[in-house]
Structures are given as C-alpha cells and as structure tokens.
Coordinates of C-alpha atoms and ligand atoms in Angstrom, one line a residue:
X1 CA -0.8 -3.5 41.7
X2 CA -1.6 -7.2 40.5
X3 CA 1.2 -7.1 38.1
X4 CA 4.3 -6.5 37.6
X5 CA 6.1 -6.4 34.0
X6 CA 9.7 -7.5 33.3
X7 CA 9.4 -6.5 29.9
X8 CA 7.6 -5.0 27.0
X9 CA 7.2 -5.4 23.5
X10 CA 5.6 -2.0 21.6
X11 CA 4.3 -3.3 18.1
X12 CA 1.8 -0.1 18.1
X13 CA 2.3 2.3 15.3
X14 CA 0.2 3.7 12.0
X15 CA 2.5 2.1 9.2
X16 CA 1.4 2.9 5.4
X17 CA 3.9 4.2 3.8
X18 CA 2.9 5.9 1.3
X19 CA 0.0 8.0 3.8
X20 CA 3.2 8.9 6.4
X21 CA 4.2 10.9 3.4
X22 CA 1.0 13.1 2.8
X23 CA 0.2 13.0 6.1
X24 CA 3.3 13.3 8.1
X25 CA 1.5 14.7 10.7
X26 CA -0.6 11.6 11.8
X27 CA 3.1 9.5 11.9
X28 CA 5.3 12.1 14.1
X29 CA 2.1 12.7 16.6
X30 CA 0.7 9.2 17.0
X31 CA 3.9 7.1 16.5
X32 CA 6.4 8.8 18.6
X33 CA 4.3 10.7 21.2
X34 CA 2.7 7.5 21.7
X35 CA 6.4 5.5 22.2
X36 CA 7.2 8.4 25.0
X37 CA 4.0 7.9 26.9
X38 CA 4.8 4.1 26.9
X39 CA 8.4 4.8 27.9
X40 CA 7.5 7.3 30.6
X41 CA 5.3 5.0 32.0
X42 CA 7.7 2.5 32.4
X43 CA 9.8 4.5 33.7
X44 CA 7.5 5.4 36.4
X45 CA 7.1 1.8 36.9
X46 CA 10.6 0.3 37.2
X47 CA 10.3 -1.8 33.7
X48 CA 13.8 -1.3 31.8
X49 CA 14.1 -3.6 29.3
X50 CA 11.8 -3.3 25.6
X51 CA 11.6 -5.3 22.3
X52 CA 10.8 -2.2 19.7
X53 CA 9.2 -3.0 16.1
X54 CA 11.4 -1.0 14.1
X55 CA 11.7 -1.3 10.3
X56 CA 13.4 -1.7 7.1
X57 CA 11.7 1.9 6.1
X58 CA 14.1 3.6 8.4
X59 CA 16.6 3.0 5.0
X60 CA 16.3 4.8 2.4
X61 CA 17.8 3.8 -1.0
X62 CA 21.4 2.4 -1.1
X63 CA 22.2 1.5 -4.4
X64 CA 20.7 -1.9 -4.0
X65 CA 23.7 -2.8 -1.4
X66 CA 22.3 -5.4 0.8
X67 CA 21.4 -3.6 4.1
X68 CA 22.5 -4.5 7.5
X69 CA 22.9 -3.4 11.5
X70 CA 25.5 -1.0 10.4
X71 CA 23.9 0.7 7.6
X72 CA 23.2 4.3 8.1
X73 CA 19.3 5.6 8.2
X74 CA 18.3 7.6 6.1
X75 CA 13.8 7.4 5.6
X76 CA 12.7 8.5 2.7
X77 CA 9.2 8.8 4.5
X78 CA 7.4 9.6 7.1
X79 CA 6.5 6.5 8.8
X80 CA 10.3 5.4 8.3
X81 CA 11.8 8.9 10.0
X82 CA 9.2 8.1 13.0
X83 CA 10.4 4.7 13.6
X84 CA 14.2 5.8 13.5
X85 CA 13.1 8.7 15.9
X86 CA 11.9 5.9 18.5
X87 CA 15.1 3.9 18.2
X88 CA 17.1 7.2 19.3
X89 CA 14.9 7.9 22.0
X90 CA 15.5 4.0 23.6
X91 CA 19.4 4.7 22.9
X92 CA 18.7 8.4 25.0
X93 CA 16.6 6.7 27.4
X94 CA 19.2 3.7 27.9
X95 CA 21.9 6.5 28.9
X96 CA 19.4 8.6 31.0
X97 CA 17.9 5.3 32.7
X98 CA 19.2 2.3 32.0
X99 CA 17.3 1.2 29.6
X100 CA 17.8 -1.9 27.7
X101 CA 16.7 -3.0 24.3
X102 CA 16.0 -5.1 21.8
X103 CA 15.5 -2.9 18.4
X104 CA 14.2 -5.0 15.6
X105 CA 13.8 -3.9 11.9
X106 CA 11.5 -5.6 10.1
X107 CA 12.0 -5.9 6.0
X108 CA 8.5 -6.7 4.5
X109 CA 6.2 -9.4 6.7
X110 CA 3.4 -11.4 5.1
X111 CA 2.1 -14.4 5.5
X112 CA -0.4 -15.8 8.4
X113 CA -1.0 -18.5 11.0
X114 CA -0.6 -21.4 9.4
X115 CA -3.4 -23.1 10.8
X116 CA -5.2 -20.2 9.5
X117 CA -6.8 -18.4 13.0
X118 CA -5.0 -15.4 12.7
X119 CA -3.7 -13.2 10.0
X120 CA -3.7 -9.5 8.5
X121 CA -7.2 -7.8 8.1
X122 CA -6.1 -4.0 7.4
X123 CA -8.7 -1.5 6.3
X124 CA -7.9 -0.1 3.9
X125 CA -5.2 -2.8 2.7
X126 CA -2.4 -1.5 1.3
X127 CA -0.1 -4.5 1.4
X128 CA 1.3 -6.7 -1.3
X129 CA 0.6 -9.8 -1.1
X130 CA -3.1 -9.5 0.7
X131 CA -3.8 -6.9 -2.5
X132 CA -2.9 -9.8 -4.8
X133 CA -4.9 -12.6 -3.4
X134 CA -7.7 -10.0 -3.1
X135 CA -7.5 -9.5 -7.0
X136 CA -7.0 -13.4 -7.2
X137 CA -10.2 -13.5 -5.5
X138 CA -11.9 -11.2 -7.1
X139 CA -12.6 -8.6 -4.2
X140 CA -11.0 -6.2 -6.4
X141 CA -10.9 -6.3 -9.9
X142 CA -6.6 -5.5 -10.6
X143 CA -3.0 -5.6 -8.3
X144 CA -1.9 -1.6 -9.2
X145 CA 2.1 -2.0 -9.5
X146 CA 3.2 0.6 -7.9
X147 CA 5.8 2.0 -10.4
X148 CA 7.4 -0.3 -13.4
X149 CA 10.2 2.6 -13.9
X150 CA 12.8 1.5 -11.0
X151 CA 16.0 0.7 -12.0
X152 CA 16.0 -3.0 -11.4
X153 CA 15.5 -6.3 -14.0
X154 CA 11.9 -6.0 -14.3
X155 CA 11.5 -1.9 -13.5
X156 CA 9.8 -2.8 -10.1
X157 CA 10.4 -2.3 -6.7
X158 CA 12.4 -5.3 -4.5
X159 CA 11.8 -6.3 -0.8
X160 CA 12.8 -8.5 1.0
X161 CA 9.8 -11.0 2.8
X162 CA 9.2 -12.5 6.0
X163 CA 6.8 -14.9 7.3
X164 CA 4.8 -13.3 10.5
X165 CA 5.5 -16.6 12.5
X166 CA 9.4 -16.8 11.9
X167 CA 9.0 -12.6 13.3
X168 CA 7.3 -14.2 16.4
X169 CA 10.1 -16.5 17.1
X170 CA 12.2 -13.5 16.4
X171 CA 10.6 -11.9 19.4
X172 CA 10.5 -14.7 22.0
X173 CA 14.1 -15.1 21.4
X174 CA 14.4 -11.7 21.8
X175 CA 13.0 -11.6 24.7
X176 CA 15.0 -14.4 25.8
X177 CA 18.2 -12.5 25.2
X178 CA 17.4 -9.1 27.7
X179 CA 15.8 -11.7 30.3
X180 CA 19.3 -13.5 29.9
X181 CA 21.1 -10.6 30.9
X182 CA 23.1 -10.5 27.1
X183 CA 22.0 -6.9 26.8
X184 CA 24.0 -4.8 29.1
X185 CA 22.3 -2.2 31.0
X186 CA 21.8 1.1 28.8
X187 CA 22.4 -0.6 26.0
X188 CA 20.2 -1.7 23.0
X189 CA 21.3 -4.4 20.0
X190 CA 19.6 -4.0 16.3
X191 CA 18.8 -7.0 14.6
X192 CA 17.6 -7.3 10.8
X193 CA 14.6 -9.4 10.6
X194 CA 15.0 -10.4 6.8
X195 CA 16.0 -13.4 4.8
X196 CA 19.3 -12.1 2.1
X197 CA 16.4 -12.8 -0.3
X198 CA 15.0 -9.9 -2.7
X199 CA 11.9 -10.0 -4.7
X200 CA 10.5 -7.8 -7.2
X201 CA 6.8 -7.0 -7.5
X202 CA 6.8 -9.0 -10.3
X203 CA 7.9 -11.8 -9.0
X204 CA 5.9 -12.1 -5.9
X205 CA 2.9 -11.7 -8.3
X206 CA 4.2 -14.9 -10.6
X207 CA 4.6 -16.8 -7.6
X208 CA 0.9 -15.9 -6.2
X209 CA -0.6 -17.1 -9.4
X210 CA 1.8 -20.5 -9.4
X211 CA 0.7 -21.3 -5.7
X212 CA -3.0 -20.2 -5.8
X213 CA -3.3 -22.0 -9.5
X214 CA -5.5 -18.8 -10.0
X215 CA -4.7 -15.7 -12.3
X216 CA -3.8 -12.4 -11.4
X217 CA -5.4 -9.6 -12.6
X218 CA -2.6 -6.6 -13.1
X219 CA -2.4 -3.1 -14.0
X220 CA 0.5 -1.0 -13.5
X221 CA 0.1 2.6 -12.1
X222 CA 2.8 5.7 -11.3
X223 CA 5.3 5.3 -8.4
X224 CA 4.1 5.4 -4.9
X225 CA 5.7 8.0 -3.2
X226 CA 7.9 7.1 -0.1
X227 CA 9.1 3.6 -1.8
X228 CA 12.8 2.8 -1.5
X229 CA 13.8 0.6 -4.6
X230 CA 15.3 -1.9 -3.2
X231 CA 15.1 -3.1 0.5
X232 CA 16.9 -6.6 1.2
X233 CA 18.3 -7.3 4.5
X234 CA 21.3 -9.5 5.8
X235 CA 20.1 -11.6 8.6
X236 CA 23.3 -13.0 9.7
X237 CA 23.4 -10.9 12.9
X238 CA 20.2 -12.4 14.2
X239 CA 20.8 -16.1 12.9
X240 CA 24.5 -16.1 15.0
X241 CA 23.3 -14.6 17.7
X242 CA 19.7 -15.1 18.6
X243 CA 19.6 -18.7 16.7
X244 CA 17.0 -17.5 14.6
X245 CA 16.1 -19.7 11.6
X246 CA 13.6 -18.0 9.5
X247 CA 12.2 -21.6 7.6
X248 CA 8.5 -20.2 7.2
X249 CA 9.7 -17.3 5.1
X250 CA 9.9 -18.6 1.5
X251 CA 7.7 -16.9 -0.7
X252 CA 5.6 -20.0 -1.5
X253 CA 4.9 -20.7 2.2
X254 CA 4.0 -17.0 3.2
X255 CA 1.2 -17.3 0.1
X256 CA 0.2 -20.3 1.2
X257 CA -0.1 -19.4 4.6
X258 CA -1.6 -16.0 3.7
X259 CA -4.4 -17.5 1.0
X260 CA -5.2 -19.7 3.3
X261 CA -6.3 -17.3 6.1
X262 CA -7.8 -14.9 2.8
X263 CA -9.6 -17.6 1.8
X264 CA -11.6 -18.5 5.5
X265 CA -11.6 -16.3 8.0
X266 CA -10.4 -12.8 5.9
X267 CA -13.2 -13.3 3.7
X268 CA -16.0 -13.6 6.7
X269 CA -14.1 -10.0 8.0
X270 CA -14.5 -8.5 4.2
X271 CA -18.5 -9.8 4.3
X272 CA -19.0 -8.1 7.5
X273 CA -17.5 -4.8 6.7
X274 CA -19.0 -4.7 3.4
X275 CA -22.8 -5.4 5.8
X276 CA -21.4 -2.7 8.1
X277 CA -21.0 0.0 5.2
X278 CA -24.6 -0.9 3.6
Ligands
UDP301 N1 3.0 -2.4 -4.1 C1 2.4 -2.4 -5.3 N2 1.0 -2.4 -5.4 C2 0.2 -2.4 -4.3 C3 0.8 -2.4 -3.1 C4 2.2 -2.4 -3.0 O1 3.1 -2.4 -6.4 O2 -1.0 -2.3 -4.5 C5 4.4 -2.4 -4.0 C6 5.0 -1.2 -3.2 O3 5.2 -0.1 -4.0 C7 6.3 -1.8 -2.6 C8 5.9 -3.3 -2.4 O4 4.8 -3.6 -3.2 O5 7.3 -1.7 -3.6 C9 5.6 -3.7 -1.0 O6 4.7 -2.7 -0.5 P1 3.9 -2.9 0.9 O7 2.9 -1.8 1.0 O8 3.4 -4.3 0.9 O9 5.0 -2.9 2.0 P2 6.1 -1.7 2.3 O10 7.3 -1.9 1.4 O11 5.4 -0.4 2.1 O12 6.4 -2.0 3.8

C-alpha cells in the first residue's frame, strides 16, 4: 500500500439535534456502525491512535453548572447518546488494542474561514447563527427561537460558542499530543472545546444585528425537542494542557467571520441549489 497512517481524525457523523430525536434510527445506525467500521479498519491496519469529534450534546441538563471533563453524560437525544456510545467504544477498544485517543467535545461551533474560502453550507440549515444571517439576508423571511420558556434571564436556551478555526488548532495540537507520546497506550484524554462563555439565543441575535448593522427578523416558536438549557463548558483542561488559546471565538468575530463567508461564497451555494430544485 502507498500509505501508511499514524493517525486519524473521524469528524463524520449526522448531527441535528432535534432530527436524532424523531429519527433515532438514522443516528444509532449511521453514526456508531460507521465509527466501528473505521475502527475495525484500523485495526486491521496497525493505526492506534484517533482524534474523535465528540460533543457538548453528550450532556444533558445540569442545573446550569458549568460543564467539564468530569461531568457525567447523560444525552437527552439521540445524536448526543450516539456520540457518548463512540467515546465508550475508543475506551473498550484502548483496553482490547491499545488504542489511544484524543476525545474532543465540542460546545456550539460557528463561524468561518476568515478569509472567507470555507465555511458551513448545511442543507437543510438548522444552525444558529447561519439561520440568522439568513434572515438578515433575507433568504428567509424570520430566525424561529426555539423556545422562550427556559428557565434562564431572557427564557431562551444558552450555549456556549466556538470559532471553527480556534477547533482546528484544537485538533493539530491534538494531534501533536498522541504523536508526542503524552497519551499512554490504551488510554484516551477528554478535552472541552468551549470558551467559560454562555450565550442565550437572544443575545447571539442582538449581537448579529450590532455586527451586520442589519435587522433581524424574529419570531419565536415552541421548544425544540432534544435541547439542553444551558450548555457552557470550562476549557481550562485544554488551555493547561494542550496550550490552546481560543482568541477567534468571541461572538463578534465568529459573525463576522461567518457573514462574511454568507455573504460571498454561501450565497453562490444557495443560487445554485435554488437552480438545481427548479
Ligand atoms: N435555535 C433557535 N432557532 C433556530 C435554530 C436554533 O432558537 O432556528 C436554538 C436552539 O434551540 C439551541 C441554539 O439555538 O438552543 C443552538 O442551536 P444549534 O442548532 O445551532 O446548535 P446545537 O445546540 O443543536 O448544537
């Protein structure tokens, strides 16, 4: 064979939340039959060391506590249950094989390439922040808030956001770390890939319309089934020992960043989809 991998990094799942819960079916079949092909394979192959995209959804609710390594699991959907069923199958694998890995959980990524190349084109869109510049822009005519009932200031649901390229980093030094030889043999380390900084879906929608200068169109709708109220990480565990330093991720640079990629090449995607339905 031509190559030979050190490593892998599985980023491959379905990940809607609120569609893992009326269609759990699609989320335990695709996501973790697909993550035991991949580590079958490597095992077949010799590869023992994975970074895993975990995520924030394996939580549940905790009383608003801010979350971290050591907090237990407990998804309230779906998508989150699948994910936390992958990270025990590394930590079986890792005793059966020797598997080593890097497990991260990611709280709520946004933003895009800053130089506006690369960004999130999801069909259908179900995320936050591309939703609202959509409605900015007038490719749908209202942001639906998902619930105004929660039991927070403004009755909506916190998260915690990060910017993709600060995740990226995340990884390389991630990948750093098993190369290095800081994850033993067997053995897998979870890192939170947040900032300690909450935001409500309120809050994220003032500061769209502040940075774009543009309204926001709003109406507000009935819960979303599946959706923790409140998911904020710690990311001390990853700052002291990975020397991550999350800078991108302040809500103002993630819009930016993500209206920026909306505005260019996300709107040439939306024109030819539209062409492609006609
Ligand atoms: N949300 C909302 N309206 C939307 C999409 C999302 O109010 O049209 C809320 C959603 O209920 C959640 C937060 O925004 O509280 C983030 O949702 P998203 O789907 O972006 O990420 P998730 O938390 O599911 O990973």
């Amino acid at each position: 064979t031509r190559y030979k991998p050190i490593c892998v990094m599985h980023f491959a799942a379905f990940a809607y939340v609120g569609e893992s819960v009326t269609d759990p079916s699609k989320y335990y079949g695709n996501n973790i039959t697909g993550s035991l092909s991949l580590l079958d394979a490597m095992r077949r192959n010799g590869v023992d060391t994975i970074v895993f995209s975990s995520t924030c959804a394996t939580y549940g609710d905790h009383d608003g506590v801010v979350l971290d390594e050591n907090t237990p699991q407990q998804p309230l959907n779906a998508y989150g249950a699948s994910k936390r069923a992958i990270e025990d199958m590394l930590k079986d694998f890792g005793a059966s094989d020797g598997l080593s890995s890097v497990i991260f959980r990611y709280f709520n990524v946004a933003g895009a390439d800053p130089d506006g190349e690369v960004g999130e084109f999801h069909q259908p869109e179900t995320h936050l922040v591309p939703l609202i510049l959509d409605a900015i822009d007038g490719k749908r005519p209202a942001l639906t808030i998902h619930g105004t009932d929660y039991p927070t200031p403004d009755g909506t649901c916190i998260r915690d956001y990060v910017h993709v390229m600060d995740l990226v980093d995340a990884h390389v030094l991630g990948l750093r770390h098993l190369l290095d030889g800081k994850v033993a043999r067997g053995a897998h380390e979870v890192f939170c890939l947040g900032t300690g900084n909450g935001f409500s879906v309120r809050e994220v929608i003032d500061q769209s319309g502040h940075v774009t200068n543009r309204p926001v169109p709003v109406s507000e709708g009935p819960r979303r089934a599946g959706d923790a109220v409140k998911l904020v990480s710690g990311s001390e565990k990853a700052v002291a020992v990975l020397g991550w330093n999350p800078a991108r991720s302040t809500m103002p640079q993630m819009i930016r960043d993500a209206w920026r990629w909306q505005d260019g090449v996300a709107r040439q995607l939306h024109g030819q989809a539209a062409a492609q339905r006609v």
